[in-house]
Coordinates of C-alpha atoms and ligand atoms in Angstrom, one line a residue:
M293 CA -53.8 25.6 -48.5
R294 CA -50.8 27.2 -46.9
A295 CA -50.0 27.0 -43.2
A296 CA -47.0 27.2 -40.9
V297 CA -46.5 23.9 -39.1
L298 CA -44.4 22.9 -36.1
H299 CA -43.5 19.2 -36.4
E300 CA -42.2 18.6 -32.9
I301 CA -42.2 20.5 -29.6
G302 CA -38.7 22.1 -29.1
Q303 CA -38.1 22.9 -32.7
E304 CA -37.3 26.6 -33.3
K305 CA -38.5 26.9 -36.9
L306 CA -41.9 26.4 -38.5
E307 CA -42.3 24.9 -41.9
V308 CA -44.6 26.7 -44.3
L309 CA -46.5 24.0 -46.3
D310 CA -49.2 24.1 -48.9
D311 CA -50.7 20.7 -48.4
V312 CA -52.7 21.5 -45.2
E313 CA -56.4 21.1 -45.0
A314 CA -58.7 22.6 -42.3
V315 CA -61.0 19.9 -41.0
G316 CA -63.9 19.5 -38.6
F317 CA -66.5 21.7 -40.4
G318 CA -70.1 20.8 -39.4
P319 CA -72.9 21.7 -37.1
G320 CA -72.0 24.6 -34.8
K321 CA -68.8 25.3 -36.6
V322 CA -67.6 28.1 -39.0
R323 CA -64.9 28.1 -41.6
L324 CA -62.8 31.2 -41.6
R325 CA -60.4 32.8 -44.1
I326 CA -57.7 34.3 -41.9
R327 CA -56.5 37.8 -43.2
A328 CA -54.2 38.9 -40.4
T329 CA -52.7 37.3 -37.4
G330 CA -50.4 38.5 -34.7
L331 CA -47.5 36.6 -33.3
C332 CA -48.0 36.4 -29.5
H333 CA -45.3 35.2 -27.1
S334 CA -47.5 32.3 -26.1
D335 CA -47.0 30.9 -29.6
V336 CA -43.3 30.8 -28.9
S337 CA -43.9 29.3 -25.5
A338 CA -46.0 26.5 -26.9
M339 CA -43.3 25.7 -29.5
S340 CA -40.7 25.4 -26.9
G341 CA -42.9 23.3 -24.6
V342 CA -43.3 25.9 -21.8
L343 CA -47.1 25.8 -22.5
P344 CA -48.7 22.4 -23.0
Q345 CA -49.7 21.7 -26.6
P346 CA -49.8 18.5 -28.6
A347 CA -47.8 18.4 -31.9
P348 CA -47.6 18.6 -34.8
F349 CA -49.4 21.9 -34.6
I350 CA -50.1 25.2 -36.3
P351 CA -49.4 28.1 -33.9
G352 CA -51.3 31.3 -33.9
H353 CA -54.3 32.3 -31.8
E354 CA -54.5 36.0 -32.3
G355 CA -56.2 36.3 -35.7
A356 CA -59.0 38.0 -37.7
G357 CA -60.6 37.3 -41.1
E358 CA -63.8 36.6 -42.8
V359 CA -66.4 33.9 -42.4
V360 CA -66.4 31.6 -45.5
D361 CA -69.1 29.1 -44.4
V362 CA -71.3 28.5 -41.4
G363 CA -72.5 25.0 -40.2
D364 CA -76.0 24.0 -39.3
G365 CA -77.4 25.6 -36.2
V366 CA -75.1 28.6 -36.2
T367 CA -77.0 31.8 -35.6
G368 CA -75.8 35.4 -35.9
L369 CA -73.0 34.7 -38.4
S370 CA -73.0 34.4 -42.1
A371 CA -70.6 34.1 -45.0
G372 CA -68.7 37.4 -45.5
D373 CA -68.9 38.6 -41.9
R374 CA -65.7 40.1 -40.6
V375 CA -64.7 38.5 -37.3
L376 CA -61.8 38.2 -34.9
V377 CA -60.8 34.8 -33.4
C378 CA -61.5 34.3 -29.7
W379 CA -59.4 31.4 -28.4
L380 CA -61.4 31.1 -25.2
P381 CA -65.1 31.2 -26.1
A382 CA -67.6 31.2 -23.2
C383 CA -70.3 28.5 -23.3
G384 CA -72.7 30.5 -21.1
D385 CA -73.8 27.4 -19.3
C386 CA -71.0 26.0 -17.1
P387 CA -70.4 27.0 -13.4
S388 CA -67.7 29.6 -14.4
C389 CA -70.0 31.2 -16.9
K390 CA -73.0 31.2 -14.6
R391 CA -70.8 33.0 -11.9
G392 CA -69.9 35.7 -14.4
Q393 CA -66.3 34.5 -14.8
T394 CA -66.7 33.7 -18.5
H395 CA -62.9 34.0 -19.0
L396 CA -62.5 30.9 -16.9
C397 CA -64.9 28.8 -19.1
L398 CA -63.1 25.7 -20.4
A399 CA -65.9 24.3 -22.5
G400 CA -64.4 25.7 -25.8
F401 CA -61.0 24.6 -24.7
M402 CA -62.0 21.0 -25.0
N403 CA -61.5 21.4 -28.7
A404 CA -57.8 21.9 -28.1
G405 CA -57.4 18.1 -28.0
T406 CA -59.0 17.6 -31.4
P407 CA -57.0 18.1 -34.5
N408 CA -58.1 21.1 -36.5
F409 CA -56.1 20.3 -39.6
K410 CA -54.7 17.4 -41.6
R411 CA -52.1 16.9 -44.3
P412 CA -50.8 13.8 -46.1
G413 CA -48.6 13.0 -43.1
G414 CA -51.5 12.9 -40.7
D415 CA -53.4 15.0 -38.2
V416 CA -52.3 18.4 -37.2
F417 CA -53.5 20.3 -34.1
G418 CA -54.2 24.0 -33.9
F419 CA -52.7 26.0 -31.0
A420 CA -55.3 26.4 -28.2
G421 CA -57.9 24.9 -30.4
T422 CA -57.5 27.6 -33.1
G423 CA -54.3 27.9 -35.1
T424 CA -54.2 31.1 -37.2
F425 CA -50.9 30.8 -39.1
T426 CA -53.0 29.5 -41.9
E427 CA -55.2 30.6 -44.7
E428 CA -58.2 28.8 -43.4
V429 CA -59.3 27.4 -40.0
V430 CA -62.5 25.7 -38.8
V431 CA -63.6 26.8 -35.3
G432 CA -66.6 26.7 -33.0
A433 CA -69.1 29.5 -33.8
G434 CA -68.3 31.1 -30.4
C435 CA -64.7 31.6 -31.5
A436 CA -65.8 33.9 -34.3
V437 CA -66.7 37.3 -32.9
P438 CA -68.1 39.9 -35.4
I439 CA -66.1 43.1 -35.6
P440 CA -67.3 46.6 -36.8
D441 CA -66.4 47.6 -40.3
D442 CA -64.1 50.4 -39.2
V443 CA -61.8 48.0 -37.3
P444 CA -59.0 46.7 -39.7
F445 CA -58.2 43.0 -39.5
E446 CA -54.7 43.6 -38.1
I447 CA -56.1 45.7 -35.2
A448 CA -58.8 43.1 -34.6
A449 CA -56.2 40.4 -34.5
L450 CA -54.3 42.2 -31.7
I451 CA -57.5 42.6 -29.7
G452 CA -58.0 38.8 -30.0
C453 CA -55.3 38.2 -27.5
G454 CA -52.5 40.6 -26.5
V455 CA -54.4 43.8 -26.2
T456 CA -57.3 42.3 -24.3
T457 CA -54.9 40.5 -22.0
G458 CA -52.9 43.6 -21.1
L459 CA -55.7 46.1 -20.9
G460 CA -57.8 43.8 -18.9
A461 CA -55.1 43.1 -16.4
A462 CA -55.0 46.9 -15.5
I463 CA -58.7 47.6 -15.9
N464 CA -60.5 44.4 -14.8
T465 CA -58.1 42.5 -12.5
A466 CA -55.9 45.1 -10.8
Q467 CA -58.4 47.9 -11.2
V468 CA -55.6 50.5 -11.1
E469 CA -56.7 53.6 -9.2
A470 CA -56.2 57.1 -10.5
G471 CA -53.1 58.7 -9.1
S472 CA -51.4 55.4 -8.2
S473 CA -47.9 54.2 -8.9
V474 CA -47.4 51.3 -11.3
A475 CA -44.5 49.2 -12.5
V476 CA -44.8 46.9 -15.5
I477 CA -42.1 44.2 -15.9
G478 CA -41.9 42.9 -19.4
C479 CA -42.8 45.3 -22.3
G480 CA -43.7 43.2 -25.3
G481 CA -47.2 43.5 -26.8
V482 CA -49.0 42.5 -23.6
G483 CA -46.8 44.7 -21.4
I484 CA -47.4 47.7 -23.7
S485 CA -51.1 47.0 -23.5
T486 CA -50.9 46.9 -19.7
I487 CA -49.1 50.3 -19.7
Q488 CA -51.9 51.7 -21.9
G489 CA -54.5 50.2 -19.6
A490 CA -52.8 51.8 -16.5
R491 CA -52.7 55.2 -18.3
V492 CA -56.4 54.9 -19.2
Q493 CA -57.1 54.2 -15.5
G494 CA -55.2 57.4 -14.6
A495 CA -52.1 56.1 -12.9
A496 CA -49.7 58.9 -12.0
Q497 CA -46.4 57.0 -12.4
I498 CA -46.0 54.1 -14.8
V499 CA -42.5 52.6 -14.8
A500 CA -41.7 50.2 -17.7
V501 CA -39.1 47.6 -17.0
D502 CA -37.4 45.7 -19.8
P503 CA -33.9 44.6 -20.7
V504 CA -34.3 45.6 -24.3
A505 CA -33.6 49.2 -25.1
S506 CA -36.0 49.4 -28.1
R507 CA -38.9 48.2 -25.9
R508 CA -38.1 50.8 -23.2
E509 CA -38.2 53.5 -25.8
A510 CA -41.5 52.1 -27.1
A511 CA -43.0 52.0 -23.6
L512 CA -42.4 55.7 -23.2
R513 CA -44.4 56.4 -26.4
F514 CA -47.3 54.3 -25.1
G515 CA -47.7 56.1 -21.7
A516 CA -44.9 54.9 -19.4
T517 CA -43.6 57.9 -17.4
E518 CA -40.2 56.3 -17.3
A519 CA -38.5 53.2 -18.5
V520 CA -35.7 51.3 -16.8
A521 CA -33.6 48.2 -17.3
P522 CA -34.2 45.4 -14.7
D523 CA -31.1 46.3 -12.7
E524 CA -32.3 49.9 -12.3
L525 CA -35.7 48.9 -10.9
A526 CA -34.6 48.9 -7.2
D527 CA -33.3 52.4 -7.7
A528 CA -36.6 53.5 -9.4
K529 CA -38.6 52.0 -6.5
Q530 CA -36.5 54.0 -4.0
R531 CA -36.7 57.2 -6.0
I532 CA -40.4 57.1 -7.0
T533 CA -42.0 55.5 -3.9
G534 CA -39.5 56.4 -1.2
G535 CA -38.6 52.7 -0.9
E536 CA -42.1 51.6 0.0
G537 CA -42.9 49.9 -3.3
F538 CA -45.4 50.5 -6.1
D539 CA -49.1 50.4 -5.6
Y540 CA -49.4 47.9 -8.5
V541 CA -46.7 45.8 -10.2
F542 CA -47.5 43.7 -13.3
E543 CA -45.5 40.7 -14.1
V544 CA -45.7 40.2 -17.9
V545 CA -42.9 37.7 -18.4
G546 CA -44.2 34.4 -16.9
K547 CA -41.2 33.4 -14.8
S548 CA -40.9 32.8 -11.1
A549 CA -37.8 35.0 -10.9
T550 CA -39.5 38.1 -12.3
A551 CA -42.7 37.3 -10.3
R552 CA -40.5 37.3 -7.2
T553 CA -38.9 40.6 -8.2
A554 CA -42.4 42.0 -8.8
Y555 CA -43.6 40.8 -5.4
E556 CA -40.7 42.5 -3.7
T557 CA -41.3 45.7 -5.7
T558 CA -44.9 45.9 -4.6
R559 CA -45.7 48.0 -1.5
R560 CA -47.3 46.4 1.6
G561 CA -51.0 46.2 0.9
G562 CA -50.3 46.7 -2.8
T563 CA -51.2 44.5 -5.8
L564 CA -49.0 42.1 -7.7
C565 CA -50.8 41.2 -10.9
V566 CA -49.4 38.1 -12.7
V567 CA -50.1 38.4 -16.4
G568 CA -47.3 36.3 -18.0
A569 CA -48.0 32.7 -18.9
G570 CA -45.3 30.5 -17.4
A571 CA -44.4 26.8 -17.1
M572 CA -45.8 24.1 -14.8
D573 CA -42.4 23.3 -13.4
D574 CA -41.5 26.9 -12.5
T575 CA -42.6 27.5 -8.9
F576 CA -43.2 30.9 -7.4
Q577 CA -42.3 31.0 -3.7
V578 CA -43.6 33.3 -0.9
N579 CA -42.9 32.6 2.7
M580 CA -45.8 32.4 5.1
F581 CA -44.7 35.3 7.2
E582 CA -44.4 37.8 4.4
L583 CA -47.6 36.5 2.8
F584 CA -49.5 37.3 6.0
F585 CA -47.6 40.3 7.3
D586 CA -47.2 42.3 4.1
E587 CA -50.8 41.7 3.0
K588 CA -49.8 42.1 -0.7
R589 CA -52.5 41.0 -3.0
I590 CA -51.4 38.5 -5.6
L591 CA -53.9 38.6 -8.5
P592 CA -53.4 36.4 -11.5
S593 CA -55.0 37.7 -14.7
M594 CA -55.9 35.4 -17.5
Y595 CA -57.0 36.8 -20.9
G596 CA -57.8 40.1 -19.3
G597 CA -59.6 38.7 -16.3
G598 CA -63.1 39.8 -17.3
D599 CA -65.9 39.1 -19.8
V600 CA -64.0 38.6 -23.0
L601 CA -66.6 40.0 -25.4
R602 CA -67.1 43.1 -23.2
S603 CA -63.3 43.5 -23.1
Y604 CA -63.2 43.4 -26.9
E605 CA -65.9 46.1 -27.2
R606 CA -64.1 48.3 -24.6
A607 CA -60.8 47.9 -26.5
I608 CA -62.5 49.0 -29.7
A609 CA -64.2 52.0 -28.0
L610 CA -60.9 53.2 -26.4
W611 CA -59.1 52.8 -29.8
R612 CA -61.8 54.7 -31.7
A613 CA -61.6 57.5 -29.1
G614 CA -57.8 57.7 -29.5
R615 CA -57.3 56.8 -25.9
I616 CA -55.1 53.8 -26.8
D617 CA -52.8 53.4 -29.7
L618 CA -53.0 50.0 -31.4
E619 CA -51.6 50.8 -34.9
S620 CA -48.1 51.7 -33.5
M621 CA -47.9 48.4 -31.6
I622 CA -47.4 46.6 -35.0
T623 CA -43.7 47.1 -35.5
H624 CA -43.2 44.4 -38.1
R625 CA -45.2 43.0 -41.0
V626 CA -44.5 39.7 -42.8
R627 CA -46.1 37.3 -45.2
L628 CA -46.4 33.7 -44.0
D629 CA -43.0 32.9 -45.7
G630 CA -41.4 35.4 -43.3
I631 CA -42.7 33.7 -40.1
N632 CA -39.3 32.4 -39.0
D633 CA -37.7 35.8 -39.1
A634 CA -40.7 37.1 -37.1
L635 CA -40.1 34.3 -34.5
D636 CA -36.5 35.4 -34.2
Q637 CA -37.5 39.1 -33.7
M638 CA -39.9 37.9 -31.0
R639 CA -37.2 36.0 -29.2
T640 CA -34.7 38.8 -29.3
G641 CA -37.4 41.3 -28.1
E642 CA -37.0 43.4 -31.2
A643 CA -40.7 43.3 -32.1
L644 CA -43.6 44.5 -30.0
R645 CA -46.1 42.8 -32.4
T646 CA -45.6 41.3 -35.8
C647 CA -48.6 41.2 -38.0
I648 CA -48.7 38.3 -40.4
E649 CA -50.8 39.1 -43.5
L650 CA -52.5 36.2 -45.2
Ligands
ZN735 ZN1 -68.8 28.2 -19.8
ZN736 ZN1 -51.7 35.3 -26.9

């Protein structure tokens, strides 16, 4: 079958091959035919080595498709079911799950060290234990979450990562209050979803911050009340908050420099919510005086910071009600052969979300 493979960490291009096989099918597993997958910035970060990932590997973790086959012991799923791929399934049994923090469950993540694919050259890993830039993938049954018939595959794919991450940061983690002021630094697919989440929560001002003009224009369509370039943020802070700082600032880039800007742009007692996935050698610094004296809350948010299955349902409910716009987030569509063009568009910031149709 066809799949897009990265041979070595640090390479910029994927090779689309047709000699890849999905392996590991058996008890507790399901075989999926992927129909649509989004290109998430984490895929690019894994390719460049910012996020840890063994190679060779098949990127992609934001996907949707149909169940082809179910292994022994799998309940609640059967061939033909339409599902989205959850890259962080909750086991229900570990300390994190028992505490209700199912998004911190690492049980399913243990699969990430086991190859999901093979080809004549040897084993091939799947990103984050999934790998959706492929026609078929074998995943644990918990990674296959049924979706209602009215949710198209391309919309379900977005809900599988970017939309859940962004909405959840605003709704679950920061719990944006009605009437508050918000700034969102970084306006790709996750940032746009954060803006939509802040709007759903009733924020009065939502300032989108991004160096790319097309993303600033997009942010205004998705609910930002104004959009500025990074060098205009200090002025916006002065103008909108009287210099005090925003009630909530979301860092959706994953770099210490933008996190520091976000910290300084947050008001005393306000909330800095860190959504971007950054590198292990990039250190965010806060001095002990400001940490204490300014009482700013620093809240990281992983995969939406709440129960993932509940977050999916909520995203679907908001989308059905017309309260969030997911269709317009897909700015580019490609077949698997166009994946390298899609990666370039992601790197320049031209695309909000690219949907890869399989
Ligand atoms: Zn668990
Ligand atoms: Zn992602």
